[in-house]
Amino acid sequence: GENVEQHPSTLSVQEGDSAVIKCTYSDSASNYFPWYKQELGKRPQLIIDIRSNVGEKKDQRIAVTLNKTAKHFSLHITETQPEDSAVYFCAPGRADSWGKLQFGAGTQVVVTP
Amino acid sequence: EAQVTQNPRYLITVTGKKLTVTCSQNMNHEYMSWYRQDPGLGLRQIYYSMNVEVTDKGDVPEGYKVSRKEKRNFPLILESPSPNQTSLYFCASSLHREPGLSSYNSPLHFGNGTRLTVT
């Protein structure tokens, strides 16, 4: 099955700085790469995803980059704000074997003013 | 409003007393799944269902049961709860395939969670 590792486990950044979280996976057939954000006491919600036919996707201050050769994808948050403080999860998947899904262990991001 | 609804939000029970956590979605999603979330361990999949009457084990199925008799509902059953099942539980659903992009998955939509304490 898929082996998913996420680094770092915690990340403290100054407001306005950038944050980068990396997700490494083992299944070379994975072709869907989402990032979920979970604020304290809330449910996880999709913030951005990428499919393996593209290498990068941006949505305002967040972006996801994919390196299929090295089997990792990263979440980039620029100009961080206090509302970016949350736990972020990756969950790579493949459409032909969608059922069983593994999440990364999560990254706690703390943005300090 | 499109949503995944879990009930109850909070539940305190005693060891061995059977309980059911309900999950319902109104988006006509084929795929539904259950996760438990524990500190430092992220989200671990308990069971999933690809469609009605089709269920399969995730990574941590021991002590849990599920059923999928209707497309919208996917209850989680603990026949004899134990203290190590104290956790935060999430139900999630998705389309099996992204519309118009049949080779790719569709994102998960999560319920609001159920905080279970077993004493």
Short mmCIF file of C-alpha atoms in Angstrom, two decimals:
data_model
loop_
_atom_site.label_atom_id
_atom_site.label_comp_id
_atom_site.label_asym_id
_atom_site.label_seq_id
_atom_site.Cartn_x
_atom_site.Cartn_y
_atom_site.Cartn_z
CA GLY A 1 0.00 0.00 0.00
CA GLU A 2 0.89 3.67 -0.11
CA ASN A 3 3.47 4.96 2.35
CA VAL A 4 2.99 8.68 3.03
CA GLU A 5 5.38 10.90 4.96
CA GLN A 6 4.88 14.56 5.69
CA HIS A 7 7.53 17.04 6.88
CA PRO A 8 7.91 19.00 9.00
CA SER A 9 5.52 17.94 11.76
CA THR A 10 5.44 21.48 13.14
CA LEU A 11 6.28 24.78 11.50
CA SER A 12 6.43 28.15 13.18
CA VAL A 13 6.62 31.18 10.90
CA GLN A 14 6.52 34.93 11.31
CA GLU A 15 3.52 36.63 9.78
CA GLY A 16 4.35 37.62 6.21
CA ASP A 17 6.95 34.90 5.73
CA SER A 18 6.51 31.82 3.54
CA ALA A 19 5.79 28.25 4.65
CA VAL A 20 6.55 25.04 2.78
CA ILE A 21 5.31 21.55 3.66
CA LYS A 22 6.50 18.46 1.84
CA CYS A 23 4.66 15.19 1.29
CA THR A 24 6.52 12.10 0.11
CA TYR A 25 4.67 9.04 -1.21
CA SER A 26 5.69 5.58 -2.35
CA ASP A 27 3.14 4.52 -4.99
CA SER A 28 4.41 5.65 -8.39
CA ALA A 29 0.89 5.18 -9.84
CA SER A 30 -0.56 7.92 -7.61
CA ASN A 31 -1.98 10.68 -9.79
CA TYR A 32 -4.05 12.88 -7.46
CA PHE A 33 -2.40 15.09 -4.84
CA PRO A 34 -4.63 17.11 -2.49
CA TRP A 35 -3.88 19.23 0.54
CA TYR A 36 -6.42 19.58 3.35
CA LYS A 37 -6.47 22.25 6.04
CA GLN A 38 -7.92 21.61 9.50
CA GLU A 39 -8.45 24.57 11.78
CA LEU A 40 -8.69 23.95 15.51
CA GLY A 41 -11.92 22.15 16.36
CA LYS A 42 -13.04 22.00 12.75
CA ARG A 43 -13.20 19.38 10.01
CA PRO A 44 -10.50 19.01 7.33
CA GLN A 45 -11.26 20.91 4.14
CA LEU A 46 -9.62 20.78 0.74
CA ILE A 47 -7.57 23.89 0.01
CA ILE A 48 -5.79 22.89 -3.18
CA ASP A 49 -5.16 19.83 -5.29
CA ILE A 50 -3.11 18.89 -8.33
CA ARG A 51 -3.26 16.10 -10.85
CA SER A 52 -0.25 14.41 -12.38
CA ASN A 53 -0.66 16.03 -15.77
CA VAL A 54 0.53 19.37 -14.32
CA GLY A 55 3.57 20.32 -12.24
CA GLU A 56 2.29 23.35 -10.37
CA LYS A 57 -0.98 24.98 -9.44
CA LYS A 58 -1.58 28.33 -7.72
CA ASP A 59 -4.56 29.82 -5.94
CA GLN A 60 -3.81 33.27 -4.57
CA ARG A 61 -1.33 32.79 -1.70
CA ILE A 62 -1.20 29.01 -1.85
CA ALA A 63 0.43 26.76 -4.43
CA VAL A 64 1.17 23.08 -4.85
CA THR A 65 4.13 21.72 -6.76
CA LEU A 66 4.61 18.14 -7.87
CA ASN A 67 7.77 16.18 -8.57
CA LYS A 68 6.59 12.80 -9.89
CA THR A 69 10.10 11.51 -10.50
CA ALA A 70 11.09 12.02 -6.88
CA LYS A 71 7.57 11.13 -5.66
CA HIS A 72 6.86 14.17 -3.57
CA PHE A 73 4.60 17.20 -3.68
CA SER A 74 4.71 20.37 -1.63
CA LEU A 75 2.34 22.98 -0.29
CA HIS A 76 3.59 26.58 -0.45
CA ILE A 77 1.95 29.39 1.49
CA THR A 78 3.24 32.89 0.81
CA GLU A 79 2.68 36.06 2.87
CA THR A 80 1.38 33.98 5.78
CA GLN A 81 -1.38 35.39 7.96
CA PRO A 82 -2.66 34.35 11.41
CA GLU A 83 -5.65 32.60 9.78
CA ASP A 84 -3.19 30.22 8.08
CA SER A 85 -2.52 28.70 11.51
CA ALA A 86 -3.90 25.16 11.25
CA VAL A 87 -2.93 21.53 10.68
CA TYR A 88 -2.32 20.61 7.05
CA PHE A 89 -2.65 17.08 5.64
CA CYS A 90 -1.67 15.49 2.36
CA ALA A 91 -3.45 12.41 0.96
CA PRO A 92 -2.08 11.18 -2.39
CA GLY A 93 -4.33 8.82 -4.34
CA ARG A 94 -4.93 6.98 -7.60
CA ALA A 95 -8.22 6.73 -9.40
CA ASP A 96 -7.87 3.05 -10.31
CA SER A 97 -7.43 2.12 -6.66
CA TRP A 98 -9.32 4.86 -4.88
CA GLY A 99 -10.79 3.08 -1.91
CA LYS A 100 -7.94 2.73 0.54
CA LEU A 101 -6.53 6.13 1.37
CA GLN A 102 -3.60 7.18 3.53
CA PHE A 103 -3.08 10.62 4.97
CA GLY A 104 0.18 12.17 6.03
CA ALA A 105 0.54 12.60 9.81
CA GLY A 106 -0.10 16.32 9.48
CA THR A 107 1.87 19.55 9.87
CA GLN A 108 0.95 22.02 12.59
CA VAL A 109 1.56 25.51 11.23
CA VAL A 110 1.69 28.40 13.69
CA VAL A 111 1.85 31.92 12.31
CA THR A 112 3.04 34.43 14.89
CA PRO A 113 2.26 38.14 14.47
CA GLU B 1 -26.75 22.99 1.07
CA ALA B 2 -24.35 20.20 0.06
CA GLN B 3 -23.02 18.59 3.19
CA VAL B 4 -21.96 15.53 5.16
CA THR B 5 -23.84 15.25 8.45
CA GLN B 6 -22.55 13.26 11.40
CA ASN B 7 -24.38 12.58 14.64
CA PRO B 8 -23.85 12.88 17.49
CA ARG B 9 -21.11 15.55 17.78
CA TYR B 10 -20.16 14.37 21.26
CA LEU B 11 -20.67 10.99 22.89
CA ILE B 12 -19.59 9.62 26.25
CA THR B 13 -20.24 5.96 26.85
CA VAL B 14 -19.06 3.02 28.93
CA THR B 15 -17.05 -0.01 27.91
CA GLY B 16 -19.12 -2.65 26.15
CA LYS B 17 -22.23 -0.59 25.41
CA LYS B 18 -22.99 -0.81 21.70
CA LEU B 19 -23.22 2.49 19.86
CA THR B 20 -23.76 3.82 16.35
CA VAL B 21 -22.46 7.03 14.83
CA THR B 22 -24.51 8.09 11.84
CA CYS B 23 -23.23 9.70 8.65
CA SER B 24 -25.37 11.03 5.84
CA GLN B 25 -24.49 12.94 2.65
CA ASN B 26 -26.81 14.74 0.23
CA MET B 27 -24.43 15.02 -2.73
CA ASN B 28 -25.14 11.63 -4.35
CA HIS B 29 -21.54 10.57 -3.75
CA GLU B 30 -20.59 6.97 -4.45
CA TYR B 31 -17.63 6.89 -2.08
CA MET B 32 -17.88 7.18 1.71
CA SER B 33 -15.33 6.49 4.41
CA TRP B 34 -14.64 6.71 8.14
CA TYR B 35 -11.49 8.01 9.83
CA ARG B 36 -10.27 8.33 13.37
CA GLN B 37 -7.99 11.16 14.38
CA ASP B 38 -5.59 10.81 17.30
CA PRO B 39 -2.84 13.25 18.34
CA GLY B 40 0.36 12.69 16.38
CA LEU B 41 -1.21 10.00 14.19
CA GLY B 42 -3.14 12.07 11.69
CA LEU B 43 -6.23 10.63 10.04
CA ARG B 44 -6.40 6.86 9.86
CA GLN B 45 -8.93 5.13 7.68
CA ILE B 46 -11.26 2.67 9.41
CA TYR B 47 -13.59 1.49 6.62
CA TYR B 48 -14.63 2.70 3.21
CA SER B 49 -17.41 2.03 0.74
CA MET B 50 -17.19 2.41 -3.01
CA ASN B 51 -20.96 2.13 -3.46
CA VAL B 52 -24.14 0.59 -2.00
CA GLU B 53 -23.52 -2.84 -0.43
CA VAL B 54 -19.76 -2.54 -1.12
CA THR B 55 -17.56 -2.01 1.95
CA ASP B 56 -13.93 -2.74 2.71
CA LYS B 57 -11.41 -2.41 5.52
CA GLY B 58 -9.07 0.50 5.88
CA ASP B 59 -5.96 0.52 8.04
CA VAL B 60 -7.59 0.26 11.49
CA PRO B 61 -10.86 -1.72 11.16
CA GLU B 62 -10.61 -3.80 14.36
CA GLY B 63 -13.53 -3.22 16.72
CA TYR B 64 -15.66 -1.42 14.12
CA LYS B 65 -18.43 -2.37 11.70
CA VAL B 66 -20.11 -0.44 8.91
CA SER B 67 -23.01 -0.91 6.53
CA ARG B 68 -24.04 0.76 3.27
CA LYS B 69 -27.65 -0.13 2.60
CA GLU B 70 -28.43 3.21 0.96
CA LYS B 71 -26.20 5.53 -1.03
CA ARG B 72 -26.58 8.48 1.32
CA ASN B 73 -25.95 6.72 4.66
CA PHE B 74 -22.84 5.07 6.07
CA PRO B 75 -23.15 4.38 9.82
CA LEU B 76 -20.20 3.37 12.00
CA ILE B 77 -21.01 0.72 14.60
CA LEU B 78 -19.00 -0.11 17.70
CA GLU B 79 -20.44 -3.38 19.00
CA SER B 80 -18.41 -3.41 22.23
CA PRO B 81 -16.54 -0.12 22.65
CA SER B 82 -13.29 -0.06 24.58
CA PRO B 83 -11.28 2.87 26.01
CA ASN B 84 -8.73 2.64 23.15
CA GLN B 85 -11.53 3.69 20.78
CA THR B 86 -11.71 7.07 22.47
CA SER B 87 -10.99 9.38 19.56
CA LEU B 88 -12.27 12.01 17.16
CA TYR B 89 -14.11 10.40 14.25
CA PHE B 90 -14.75 11.84 10.81
CA CYS B 91 -16.95 10.62 8.02
CA ALA B 92 -16.14 11.74 4.47
CA SER B 93 -17.61 11.30 1.01
CA SER B 94 -16.64 11.99 -2.58
CA LEU B 95 -17.50 11.22 -6.14
CA HIS B 96 -15.58 8.22 -7.33
CA ARG B 97 -14.27 10.14 -10.32
CA GLU B 98 -13.85 13.82 -11.00
CA PRO B 99 -16.61 14.84 -13.45
CA GLY B 100 -15.14 15.19 -16.93
CA LEU B 101 -11.78 13.84 -15.75
CA SER B 102 -12.41 10.14 -15.40
CA SER B 103 -8.79 9.24 -14.68
CA TYR B 104 -8.66 11.28 -11.50
CA ASN B 105 -10.08 11.24 -8.03
CA SER B 106 -12.47 13.76 -6.60
CA PRO B 107 -11.75 15.56 -3.29
CA LEU B 108 -13.17 14.40 0.03
CA HIS B 109 -15.94 16.26 1.83
CA PHE B 110 -15.81 15.76 5.60
CA GLY B 111 -18.48 15.80 8.27
CA ASN B 112 -18.06 17.92 11.40
CA GLY B 113 -16.70 15.09 13.47
CA THR B 114 -17.80 13.04 16.49
CA ARG B 115 -15.82 13.21 19.70
CA LEU B 116 -16.19 9.80 21.37
CA THR B 117 -15.09 9.04 24.92
CA VAL B 118 -15.26 5.46 26.22
CA THR B 119 -14.80 5.07 29.96
#
